[in-house]
Short mmCIF file of C-alpha atoms in Angstrom, two decimals:
data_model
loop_
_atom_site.label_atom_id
_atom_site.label_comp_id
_atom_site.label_asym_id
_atom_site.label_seq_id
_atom_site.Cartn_x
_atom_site.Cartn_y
_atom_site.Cartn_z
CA UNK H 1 21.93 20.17 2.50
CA UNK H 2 22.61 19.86 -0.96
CA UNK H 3 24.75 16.49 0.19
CA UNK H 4 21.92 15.40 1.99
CA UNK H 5 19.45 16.07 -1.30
CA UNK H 6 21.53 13.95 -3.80
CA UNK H 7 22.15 11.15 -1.49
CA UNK H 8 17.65 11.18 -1.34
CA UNK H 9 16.68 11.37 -4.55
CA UNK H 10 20.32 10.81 -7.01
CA UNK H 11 20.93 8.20 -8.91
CA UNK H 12 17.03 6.55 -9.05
CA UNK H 13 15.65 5.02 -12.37
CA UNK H 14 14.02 7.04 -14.91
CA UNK H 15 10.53 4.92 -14.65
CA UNK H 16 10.57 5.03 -10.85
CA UNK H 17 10.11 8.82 -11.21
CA UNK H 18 7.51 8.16 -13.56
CA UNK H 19 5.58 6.26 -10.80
CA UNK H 20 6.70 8.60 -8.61
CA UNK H 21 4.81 11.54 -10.96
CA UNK H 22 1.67 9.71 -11.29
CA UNK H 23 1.30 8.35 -8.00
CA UNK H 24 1.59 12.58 -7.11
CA UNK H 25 -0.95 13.29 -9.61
CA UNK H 26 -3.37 10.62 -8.23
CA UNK H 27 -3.26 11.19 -4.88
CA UNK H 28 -3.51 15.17 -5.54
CA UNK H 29 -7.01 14.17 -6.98
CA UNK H 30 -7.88 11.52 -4.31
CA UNK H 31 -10.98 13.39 -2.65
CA UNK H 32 -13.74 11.01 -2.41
CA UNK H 33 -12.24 8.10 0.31
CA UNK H 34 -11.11 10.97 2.33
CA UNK H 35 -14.53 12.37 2.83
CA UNK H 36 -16.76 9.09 1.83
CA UNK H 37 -17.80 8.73 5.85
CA UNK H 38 -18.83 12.38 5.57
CA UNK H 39 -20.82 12.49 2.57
CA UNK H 40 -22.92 9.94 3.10
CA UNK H 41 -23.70 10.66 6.85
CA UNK H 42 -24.07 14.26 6.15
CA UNK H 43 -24.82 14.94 2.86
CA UNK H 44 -26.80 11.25 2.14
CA UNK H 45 -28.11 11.29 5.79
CA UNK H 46 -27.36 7.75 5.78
CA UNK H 47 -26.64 6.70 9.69
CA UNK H 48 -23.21 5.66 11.14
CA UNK H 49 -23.80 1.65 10.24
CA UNK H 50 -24.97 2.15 6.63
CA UNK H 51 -22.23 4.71 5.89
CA UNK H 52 -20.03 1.89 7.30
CA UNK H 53 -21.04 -1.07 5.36
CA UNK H 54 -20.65 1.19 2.42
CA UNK H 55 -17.11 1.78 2.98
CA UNK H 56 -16.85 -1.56 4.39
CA UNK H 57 -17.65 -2.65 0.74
CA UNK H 58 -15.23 -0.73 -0.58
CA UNK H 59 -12.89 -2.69 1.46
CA UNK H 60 -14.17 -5.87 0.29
CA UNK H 61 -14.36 -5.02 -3.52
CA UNK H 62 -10.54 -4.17 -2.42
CA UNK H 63 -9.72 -7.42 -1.09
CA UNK H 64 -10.99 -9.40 -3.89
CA UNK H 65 -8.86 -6.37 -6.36
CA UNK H 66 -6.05 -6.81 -4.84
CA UNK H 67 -5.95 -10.66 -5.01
CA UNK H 68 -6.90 -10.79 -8.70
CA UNK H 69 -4.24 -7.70 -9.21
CA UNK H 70 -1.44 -9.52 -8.09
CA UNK H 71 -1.96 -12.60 -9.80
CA UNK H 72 -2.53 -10.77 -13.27
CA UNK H 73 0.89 -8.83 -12.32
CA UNK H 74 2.51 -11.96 -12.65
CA UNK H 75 0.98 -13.51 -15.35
CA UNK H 76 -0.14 -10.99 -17.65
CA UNK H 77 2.28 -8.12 -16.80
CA UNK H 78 2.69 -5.04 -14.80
CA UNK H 79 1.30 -2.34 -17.25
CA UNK H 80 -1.74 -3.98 -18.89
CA UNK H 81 -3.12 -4.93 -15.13
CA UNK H 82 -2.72 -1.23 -13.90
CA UNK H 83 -4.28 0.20 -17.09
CA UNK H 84 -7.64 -1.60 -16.80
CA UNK H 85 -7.19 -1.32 -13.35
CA UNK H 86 -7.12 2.50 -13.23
CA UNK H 87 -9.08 3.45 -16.66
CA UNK H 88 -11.93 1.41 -14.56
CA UNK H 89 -11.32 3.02 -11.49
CA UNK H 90 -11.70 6.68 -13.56
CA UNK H 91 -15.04 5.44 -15.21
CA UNK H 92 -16.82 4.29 -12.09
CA UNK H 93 -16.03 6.76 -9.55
CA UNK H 94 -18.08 9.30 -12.14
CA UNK H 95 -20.62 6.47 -11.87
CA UNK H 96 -21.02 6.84 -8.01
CA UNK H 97 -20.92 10.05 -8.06
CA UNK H 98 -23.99 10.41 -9.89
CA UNK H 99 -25.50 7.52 -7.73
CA UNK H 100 -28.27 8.15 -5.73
CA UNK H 101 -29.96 4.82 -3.83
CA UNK H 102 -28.21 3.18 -1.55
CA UNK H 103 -28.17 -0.27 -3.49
CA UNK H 104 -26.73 1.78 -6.35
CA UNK H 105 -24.21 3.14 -4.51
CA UNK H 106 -23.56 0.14 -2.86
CA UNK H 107 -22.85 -1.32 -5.96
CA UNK H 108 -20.75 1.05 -7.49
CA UNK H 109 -18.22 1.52 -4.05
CA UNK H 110 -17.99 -2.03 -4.61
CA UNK H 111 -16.91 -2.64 -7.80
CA UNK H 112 -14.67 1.16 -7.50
CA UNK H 113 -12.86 -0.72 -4.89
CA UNK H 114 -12.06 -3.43 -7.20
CA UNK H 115 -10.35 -1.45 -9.91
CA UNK H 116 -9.13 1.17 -7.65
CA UNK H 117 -7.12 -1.56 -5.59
CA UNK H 118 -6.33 -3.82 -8.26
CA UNK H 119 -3.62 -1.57 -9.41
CA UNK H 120 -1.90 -1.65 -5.84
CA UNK H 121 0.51 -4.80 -6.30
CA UNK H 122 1.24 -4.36 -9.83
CA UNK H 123 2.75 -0.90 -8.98
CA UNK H 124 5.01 -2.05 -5.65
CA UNK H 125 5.94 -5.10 -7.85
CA UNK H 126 7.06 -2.68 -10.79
CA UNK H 127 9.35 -0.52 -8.29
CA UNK H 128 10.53 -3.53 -7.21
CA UNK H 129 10.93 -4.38 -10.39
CA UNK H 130 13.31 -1.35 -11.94
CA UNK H 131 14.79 -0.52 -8.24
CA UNK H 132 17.83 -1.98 -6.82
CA UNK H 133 17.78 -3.77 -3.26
CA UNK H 134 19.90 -1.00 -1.92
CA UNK H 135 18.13 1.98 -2.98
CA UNK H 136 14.66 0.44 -1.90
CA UNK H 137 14.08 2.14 1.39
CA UNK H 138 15.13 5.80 -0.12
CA UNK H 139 12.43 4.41 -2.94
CA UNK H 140 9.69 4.02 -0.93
CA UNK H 141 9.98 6.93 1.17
CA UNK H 142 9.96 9.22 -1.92
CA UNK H 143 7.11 6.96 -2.81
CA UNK H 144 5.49 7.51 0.81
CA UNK H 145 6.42 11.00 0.33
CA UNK H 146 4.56 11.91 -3.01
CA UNK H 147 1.19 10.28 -1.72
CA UNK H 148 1.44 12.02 1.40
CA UNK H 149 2.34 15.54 -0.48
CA UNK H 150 -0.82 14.87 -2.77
CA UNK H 151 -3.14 13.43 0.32
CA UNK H 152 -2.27 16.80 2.34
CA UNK H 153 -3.07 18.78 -0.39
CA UNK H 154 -6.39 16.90 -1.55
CA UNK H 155 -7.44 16.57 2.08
CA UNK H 156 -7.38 20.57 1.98
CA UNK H 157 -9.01 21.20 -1.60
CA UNK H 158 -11.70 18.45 -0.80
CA UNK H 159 -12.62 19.87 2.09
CA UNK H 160 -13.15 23.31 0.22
CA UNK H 161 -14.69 21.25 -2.67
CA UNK H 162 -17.51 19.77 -0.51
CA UNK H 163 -18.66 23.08 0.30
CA UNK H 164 -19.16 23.91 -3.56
CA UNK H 165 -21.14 20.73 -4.62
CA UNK H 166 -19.96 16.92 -3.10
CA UNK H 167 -20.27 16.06 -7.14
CA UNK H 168 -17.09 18.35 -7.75
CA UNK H 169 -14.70 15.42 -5.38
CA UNK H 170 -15.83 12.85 -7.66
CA UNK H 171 -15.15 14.38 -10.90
CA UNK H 172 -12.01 15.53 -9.57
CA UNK H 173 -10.93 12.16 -8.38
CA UNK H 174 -12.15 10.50 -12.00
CA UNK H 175 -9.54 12.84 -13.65
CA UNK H 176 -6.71 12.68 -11.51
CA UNK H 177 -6.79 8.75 -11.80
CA UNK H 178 -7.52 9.28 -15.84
CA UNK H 179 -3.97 11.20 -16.11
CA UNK H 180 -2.55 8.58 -14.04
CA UNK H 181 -3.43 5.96 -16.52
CA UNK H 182 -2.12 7.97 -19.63
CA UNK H 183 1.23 8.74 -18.12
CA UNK H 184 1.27 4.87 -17.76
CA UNK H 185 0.02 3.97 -21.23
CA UNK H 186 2.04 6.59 -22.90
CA UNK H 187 5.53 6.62 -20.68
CA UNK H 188 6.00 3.39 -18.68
CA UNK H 189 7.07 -0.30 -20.18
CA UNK H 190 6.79 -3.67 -19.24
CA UNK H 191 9.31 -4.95 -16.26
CA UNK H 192 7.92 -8.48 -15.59
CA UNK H 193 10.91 -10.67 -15.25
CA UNK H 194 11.56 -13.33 -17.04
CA UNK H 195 11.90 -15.89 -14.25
CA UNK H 196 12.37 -19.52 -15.67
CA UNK H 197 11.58 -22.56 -13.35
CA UNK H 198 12.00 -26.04 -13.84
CA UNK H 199 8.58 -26.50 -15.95
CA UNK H 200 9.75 -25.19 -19.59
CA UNK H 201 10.18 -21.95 -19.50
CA UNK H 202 7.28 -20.97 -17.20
CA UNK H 203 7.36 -17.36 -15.97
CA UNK H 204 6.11 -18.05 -12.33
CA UNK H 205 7.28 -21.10 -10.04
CA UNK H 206 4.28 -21.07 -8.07
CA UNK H 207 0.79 -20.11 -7.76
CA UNK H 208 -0.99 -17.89 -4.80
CA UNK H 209 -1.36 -21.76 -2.98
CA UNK H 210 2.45 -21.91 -2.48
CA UNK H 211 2.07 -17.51 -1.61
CA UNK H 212 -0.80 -18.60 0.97
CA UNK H 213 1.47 -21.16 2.31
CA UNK H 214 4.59 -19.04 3.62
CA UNK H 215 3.97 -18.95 6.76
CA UNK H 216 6.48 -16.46 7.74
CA UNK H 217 5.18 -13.98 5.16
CA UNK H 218 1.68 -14.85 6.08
CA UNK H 219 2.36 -13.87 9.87
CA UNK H 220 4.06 -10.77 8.80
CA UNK H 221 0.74 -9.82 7.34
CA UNK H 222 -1.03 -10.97 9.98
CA UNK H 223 0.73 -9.16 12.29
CA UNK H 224 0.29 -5.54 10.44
CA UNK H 225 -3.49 -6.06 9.96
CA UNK H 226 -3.79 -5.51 13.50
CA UNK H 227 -1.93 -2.10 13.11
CA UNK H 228 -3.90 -1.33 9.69
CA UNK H 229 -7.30 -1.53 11.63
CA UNK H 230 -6.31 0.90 13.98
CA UNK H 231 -4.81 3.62 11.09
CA UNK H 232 -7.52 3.26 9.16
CA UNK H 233 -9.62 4.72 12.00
CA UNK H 234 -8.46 8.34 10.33
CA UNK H 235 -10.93 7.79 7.34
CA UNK H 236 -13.77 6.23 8.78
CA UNK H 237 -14.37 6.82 12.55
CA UNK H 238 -12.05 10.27 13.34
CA UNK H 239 -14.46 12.48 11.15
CA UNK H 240 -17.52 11.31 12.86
CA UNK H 241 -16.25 11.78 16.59
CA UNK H 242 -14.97 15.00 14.74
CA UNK H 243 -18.39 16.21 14.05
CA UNK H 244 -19.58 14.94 17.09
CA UNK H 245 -17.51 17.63 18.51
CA UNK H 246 -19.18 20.62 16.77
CA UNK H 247 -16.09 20.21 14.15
CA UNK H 248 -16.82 20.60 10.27
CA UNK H 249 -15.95 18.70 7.62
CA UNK H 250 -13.25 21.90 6.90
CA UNK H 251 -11.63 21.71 9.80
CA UNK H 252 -11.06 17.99 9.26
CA UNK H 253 -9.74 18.36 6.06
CA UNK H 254 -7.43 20.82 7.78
CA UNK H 255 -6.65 18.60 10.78
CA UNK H 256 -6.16 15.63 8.71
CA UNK H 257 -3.92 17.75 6.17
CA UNK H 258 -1.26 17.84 9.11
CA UNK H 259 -0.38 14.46 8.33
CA UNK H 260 0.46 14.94 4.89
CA UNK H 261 2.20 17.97 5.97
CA UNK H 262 4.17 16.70 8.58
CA UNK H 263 5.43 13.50 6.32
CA UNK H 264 5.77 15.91 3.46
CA UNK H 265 8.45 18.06 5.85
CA UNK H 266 10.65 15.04 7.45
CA UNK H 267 9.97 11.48 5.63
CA UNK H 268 12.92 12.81 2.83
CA UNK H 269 15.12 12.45 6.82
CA UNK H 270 13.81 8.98 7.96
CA UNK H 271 15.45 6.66 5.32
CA UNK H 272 19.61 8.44 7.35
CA UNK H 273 17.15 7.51 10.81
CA UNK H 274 16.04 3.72 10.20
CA UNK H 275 18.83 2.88 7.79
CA UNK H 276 20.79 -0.52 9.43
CA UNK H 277 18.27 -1.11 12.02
CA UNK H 278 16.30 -3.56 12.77
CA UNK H 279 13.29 -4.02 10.45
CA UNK H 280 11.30 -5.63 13.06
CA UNK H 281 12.54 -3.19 15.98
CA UNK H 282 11.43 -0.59 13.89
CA UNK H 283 7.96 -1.42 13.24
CA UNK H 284 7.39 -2.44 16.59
CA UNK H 285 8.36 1.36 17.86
CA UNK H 286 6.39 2.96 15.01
CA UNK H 287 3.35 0.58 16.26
CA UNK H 288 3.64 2.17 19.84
CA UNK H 289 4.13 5.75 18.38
CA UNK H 290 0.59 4.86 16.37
CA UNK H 291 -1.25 3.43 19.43
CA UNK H 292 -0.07 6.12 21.35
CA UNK H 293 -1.37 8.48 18.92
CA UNK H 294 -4.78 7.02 18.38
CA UNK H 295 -5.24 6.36 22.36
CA UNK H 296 -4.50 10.30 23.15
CA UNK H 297 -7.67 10.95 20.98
CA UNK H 298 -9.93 9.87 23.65
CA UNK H 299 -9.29 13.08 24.99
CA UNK H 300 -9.79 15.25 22.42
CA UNK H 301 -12.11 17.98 22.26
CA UNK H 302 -11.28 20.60 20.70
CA UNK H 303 -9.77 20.96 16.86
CA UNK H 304 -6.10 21.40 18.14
CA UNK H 305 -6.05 18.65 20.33
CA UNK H 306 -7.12 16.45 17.47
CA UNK H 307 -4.03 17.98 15.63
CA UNK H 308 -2.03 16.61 17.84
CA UNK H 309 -3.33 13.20 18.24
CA UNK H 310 -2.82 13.41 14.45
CA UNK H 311 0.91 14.86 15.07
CA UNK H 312 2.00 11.58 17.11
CA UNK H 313 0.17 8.68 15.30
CA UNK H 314 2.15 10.57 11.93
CA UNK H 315 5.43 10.20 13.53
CA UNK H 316 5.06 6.48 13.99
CA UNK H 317 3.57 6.10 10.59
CA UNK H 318 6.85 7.70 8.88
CA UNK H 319 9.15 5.11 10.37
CA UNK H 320 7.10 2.14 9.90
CA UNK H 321 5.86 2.60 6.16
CA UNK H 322 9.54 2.12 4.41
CA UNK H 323 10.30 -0.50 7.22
CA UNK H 324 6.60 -1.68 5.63
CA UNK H 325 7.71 -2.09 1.92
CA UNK H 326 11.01 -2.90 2.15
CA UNK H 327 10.32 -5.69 4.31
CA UNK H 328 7.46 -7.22 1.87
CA UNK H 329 9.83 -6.85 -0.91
CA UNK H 330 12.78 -8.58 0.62
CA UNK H 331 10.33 -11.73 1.33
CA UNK H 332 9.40 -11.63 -2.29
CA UNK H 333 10.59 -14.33 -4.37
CA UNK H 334 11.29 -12.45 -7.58
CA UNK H 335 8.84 -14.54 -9.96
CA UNK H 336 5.71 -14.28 -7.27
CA UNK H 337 6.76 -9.96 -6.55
CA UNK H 338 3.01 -9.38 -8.12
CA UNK H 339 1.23 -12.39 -5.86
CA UNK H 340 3.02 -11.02 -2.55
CA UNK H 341 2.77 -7.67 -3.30
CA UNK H 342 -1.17 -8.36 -3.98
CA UNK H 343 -1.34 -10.39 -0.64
CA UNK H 344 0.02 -7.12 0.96
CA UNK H 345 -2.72 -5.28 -0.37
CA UNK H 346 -5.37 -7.61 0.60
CA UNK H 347 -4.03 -6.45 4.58
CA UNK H 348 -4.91 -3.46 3.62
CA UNK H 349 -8.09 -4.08 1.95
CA UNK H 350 -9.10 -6.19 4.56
CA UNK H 351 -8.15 -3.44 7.04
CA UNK H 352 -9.94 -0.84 5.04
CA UNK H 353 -12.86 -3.25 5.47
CA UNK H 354 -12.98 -4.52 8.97
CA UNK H 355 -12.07 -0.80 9.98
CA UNK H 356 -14.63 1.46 9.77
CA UNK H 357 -17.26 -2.10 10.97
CA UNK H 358 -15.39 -2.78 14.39
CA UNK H 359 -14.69 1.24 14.99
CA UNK H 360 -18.49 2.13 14.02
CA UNK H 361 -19.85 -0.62 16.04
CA UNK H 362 -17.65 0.36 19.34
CA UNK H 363 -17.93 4.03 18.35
CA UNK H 364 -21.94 3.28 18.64
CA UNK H 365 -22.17 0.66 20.78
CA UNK H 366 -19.13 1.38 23.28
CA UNK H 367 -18.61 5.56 22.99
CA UNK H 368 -15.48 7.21 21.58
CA UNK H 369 -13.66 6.47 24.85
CA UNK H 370 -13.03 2.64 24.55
CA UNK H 371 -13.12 2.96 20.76
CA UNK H 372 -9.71 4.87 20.91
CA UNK H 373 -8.58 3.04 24.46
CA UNK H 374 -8.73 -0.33 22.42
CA UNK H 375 -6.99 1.34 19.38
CA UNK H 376 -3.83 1.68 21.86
CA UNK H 377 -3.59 -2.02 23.20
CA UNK H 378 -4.40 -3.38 19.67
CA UNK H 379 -1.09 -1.52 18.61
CA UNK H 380 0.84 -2.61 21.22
CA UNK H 381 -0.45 -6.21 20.81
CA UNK H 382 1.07 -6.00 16.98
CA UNK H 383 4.60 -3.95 18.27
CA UNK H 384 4.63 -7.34 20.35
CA UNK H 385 4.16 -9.65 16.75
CA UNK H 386 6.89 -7.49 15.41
CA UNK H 387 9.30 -8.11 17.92
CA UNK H 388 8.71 -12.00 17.97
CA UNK H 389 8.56 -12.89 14.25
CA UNK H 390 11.91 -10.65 13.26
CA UNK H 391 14.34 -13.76 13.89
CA UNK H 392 12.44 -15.85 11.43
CA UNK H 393 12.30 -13.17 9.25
CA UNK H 394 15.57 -12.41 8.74
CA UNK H 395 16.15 -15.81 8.21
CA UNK H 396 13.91 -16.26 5.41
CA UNK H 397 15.17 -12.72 3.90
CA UNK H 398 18.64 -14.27 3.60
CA UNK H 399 17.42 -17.22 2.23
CA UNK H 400 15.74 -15.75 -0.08
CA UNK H 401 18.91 -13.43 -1.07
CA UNK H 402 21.00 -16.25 -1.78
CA UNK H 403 18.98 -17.67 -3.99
CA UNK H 404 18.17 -14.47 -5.93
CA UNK H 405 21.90 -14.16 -6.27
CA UNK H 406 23.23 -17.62 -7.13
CA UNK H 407 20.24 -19.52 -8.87
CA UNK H 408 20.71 -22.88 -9.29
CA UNK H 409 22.36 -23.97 -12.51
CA UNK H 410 19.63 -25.45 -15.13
CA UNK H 411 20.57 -29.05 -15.91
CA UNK H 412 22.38 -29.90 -18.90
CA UNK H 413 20.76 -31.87 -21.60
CA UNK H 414 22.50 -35.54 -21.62
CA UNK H 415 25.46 -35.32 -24.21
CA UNK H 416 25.36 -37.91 -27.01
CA UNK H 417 27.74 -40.55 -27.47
CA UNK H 418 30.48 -40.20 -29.81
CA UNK H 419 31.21 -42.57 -32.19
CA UNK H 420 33.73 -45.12 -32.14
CA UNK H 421 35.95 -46.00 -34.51
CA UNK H 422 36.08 -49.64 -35.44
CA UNK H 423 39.07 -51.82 -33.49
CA UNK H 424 39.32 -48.82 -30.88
CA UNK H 425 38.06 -48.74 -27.34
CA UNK H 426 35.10 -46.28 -26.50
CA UNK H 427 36.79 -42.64 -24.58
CA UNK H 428 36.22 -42.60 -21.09
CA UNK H 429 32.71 -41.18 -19.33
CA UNK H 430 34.95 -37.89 -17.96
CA UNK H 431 35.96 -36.89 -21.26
CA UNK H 432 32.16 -38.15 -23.00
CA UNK H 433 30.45 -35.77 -20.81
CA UNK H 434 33.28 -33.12 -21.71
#
């Protein structure tokens, strides 16, 4: 065991643990997404499709974060874009909390989205910054493991929170993120490398045109939106079929703590499971596990069936999320890590945003039934992407390798003649360029 525990966690940088502390601290504080689709339906009495377009927003604001995020990572630097990023985040999730119409609030999940996902790609890009290709995967899944260790544990205290005053998850969530932001402005440095390309000395080598224009990459990301619609059913749709049951918002927080939990006990084991396989092999299985997961809800009834649901769609989320990141990274060219990384995040903005829309639509329209029916074949429809697309990427991985580790030579700046001495014949070109 204590093998096992050195070969997980040894011989990491000291900033990646300081990520690694404030991504805990966050994420210990992150009450308000969790239970967003609850307070507003039960505590705002909004309905199903205005609770929706509000976290729809939140999505959007996301998207355009992201995007922005990872172009600032690259041009302005790591730290300075996640410290306006997240002291912006802290000051307007206070200001939604005390929102009260629904234009206001509106607004403000809006904008919060913005600032809270603008930090996204400067972070990954960072770790990819300060951790070695090798010890990426074992990276990530401590990563994965710390947000999952803080979401169990937040799922649980917001769910005892709400019952206090709904207020009490937004304050909460304001100071966790606050903390964040002074470990980062106090602790971290800059790790933007200085990439030089043909143009003088120019940091970057590309703008988000030449990103946009990968077409591998861009299928990759195509390819996981499908699965990021379906997991981010947990935050918008579950709770409401949940309380359509009878359930309360308690025994949500409780059901939906067994996925931290359950990551918390055995992601530390996945990086000795997935290690030398298959990137693409893997995420199609953990795409199957996930639809398989999400489809078994149709059936659920009662709290512990739920649980399980939530048991199998976890398992298939633990092998794919390292497969995840270490798969973005390694089609990263290292002076566009921010752009890609933000590109990444955009998926999952635009996820988060087309989620709970298309789920509370079917979910109205359609009945829980074919909501979590469709959830299955949309999973298996991306295991299917996987599977196709991993030739090409490995390809372009190896590519991309290569060049990381044997850059091509800048040219050298034309030598000057030297000068001849009268009555004697000029030295050869061989030994002038010499």
């Amino acid at each position: 065991m204590r093998g096992w525990f050195d070969q997980a966690v040894g011989g990491l940088p000291r900033q990646f643990w300081l990520l690694w502390t404030g991504t805990l601290i966050n994420r210990l504080g992150s009450f308000v997404v969790i239970f967003l689709a609850i307070y507003l339906t039960a505590d705002r009495h909004f309905t199903q499709s205005q609770a929706g377009l509000v976290i729809g927003l939140y999505g959007v604001g996301g998207a355009l974060g992201t995007t922005l995020g990872g172009v600032l990572a690259d041009r302005w630097g790591r730290k300075p874009t996640m410290l306006t990023a997240q002291f912006g985040a802290a000051a307007l999730m206070l200001a939604l909390g005390f929102a009260h119409d629904y234009g206001q609030i509106l607004a403000a999940t809006f904008t919060l989205g913005l600032f809270s996902e603008a930090v996204r790609p400067a972070f990954s890009a960072m770790m990819v910054d300060i951790v070695p290709e090798k010890d990426r995967v074992r990276a990530f899944s401590l990563n994965y493991w710390a947000i999952n260790l803080g979401f169990a544990l937040s799922a649980v205290g917001a769910g005892l929170a709400a019952k206090v005053d709904y207020l009490l998850l937004f304050v909460v969530d304001a100071g966790s993120t606050l903390i964040t932001a002074l470990i980062c402005l106090i602790f971290l440095h800059e790790t933007r490398p200085a990439v030089r390309s043909p143009s003088r000395g120019r940091r970057d080598s590309g703008g988000m045109i030449t990103a946009l224009r990968d077409r591998v990459f861009m299928a990759y990301l195509l390819v996981s939106l499908l699965g990021i619609v379906v997991m981010m059913q947990h935050m918008s749709t579950l709770p409401i079929a949940m309380t359509a049951e009878g359930l309360s918002a308690a025994t949500y927080g409780w059901v939906i703590a067994v996925n931290g939990v359950l990551i918390v006990l055995g992601q530390l084991f996945v990086p000795r499971l997935i290690g030398g396989r298959s990137p693409s092999r893997v995420l199609a299985l953990g795409s199957l596990i996930i639809g398989l997961g999400f489809g078994l809800t149709a059936f659920a009834h009662a709290s512990w069936f739920f649980a399980l649901s939530v048991v199998i769609w976890t398992l298939g989320e633990m092998i794919q999320s390292p497969s995840n990141a270490t798969t973005v990274a390694a089609l990263s060219p290292a002076s566009m890590r921010g752009r890609y990384q933000g590109l990444n995040s955009l998926s999952w903005s635009a996820g988060t945003a087309l989620a709970p829309i298309a789920g509370g639509l079917t979910q109205e329209h359609l009945g829980n039934t074919a909501l979590w029916l469709g959830c299955f074949l949309v999973c298996a429809l991306a295991a299917a992407g996987h599977l196709v697309a991993g030739p090409s990427r490995q390809r372009r991985m190896r590519q991309l390798a290569s060049a990381f580790e044997h850059p091509a030579p800048e040219p050298l700046p034309a030598a000057e003649p030297l000068p001849v001495a009268a009555g004697s014949e000029p030295p050869p070109a061989g030994d002038r360029a010499a």
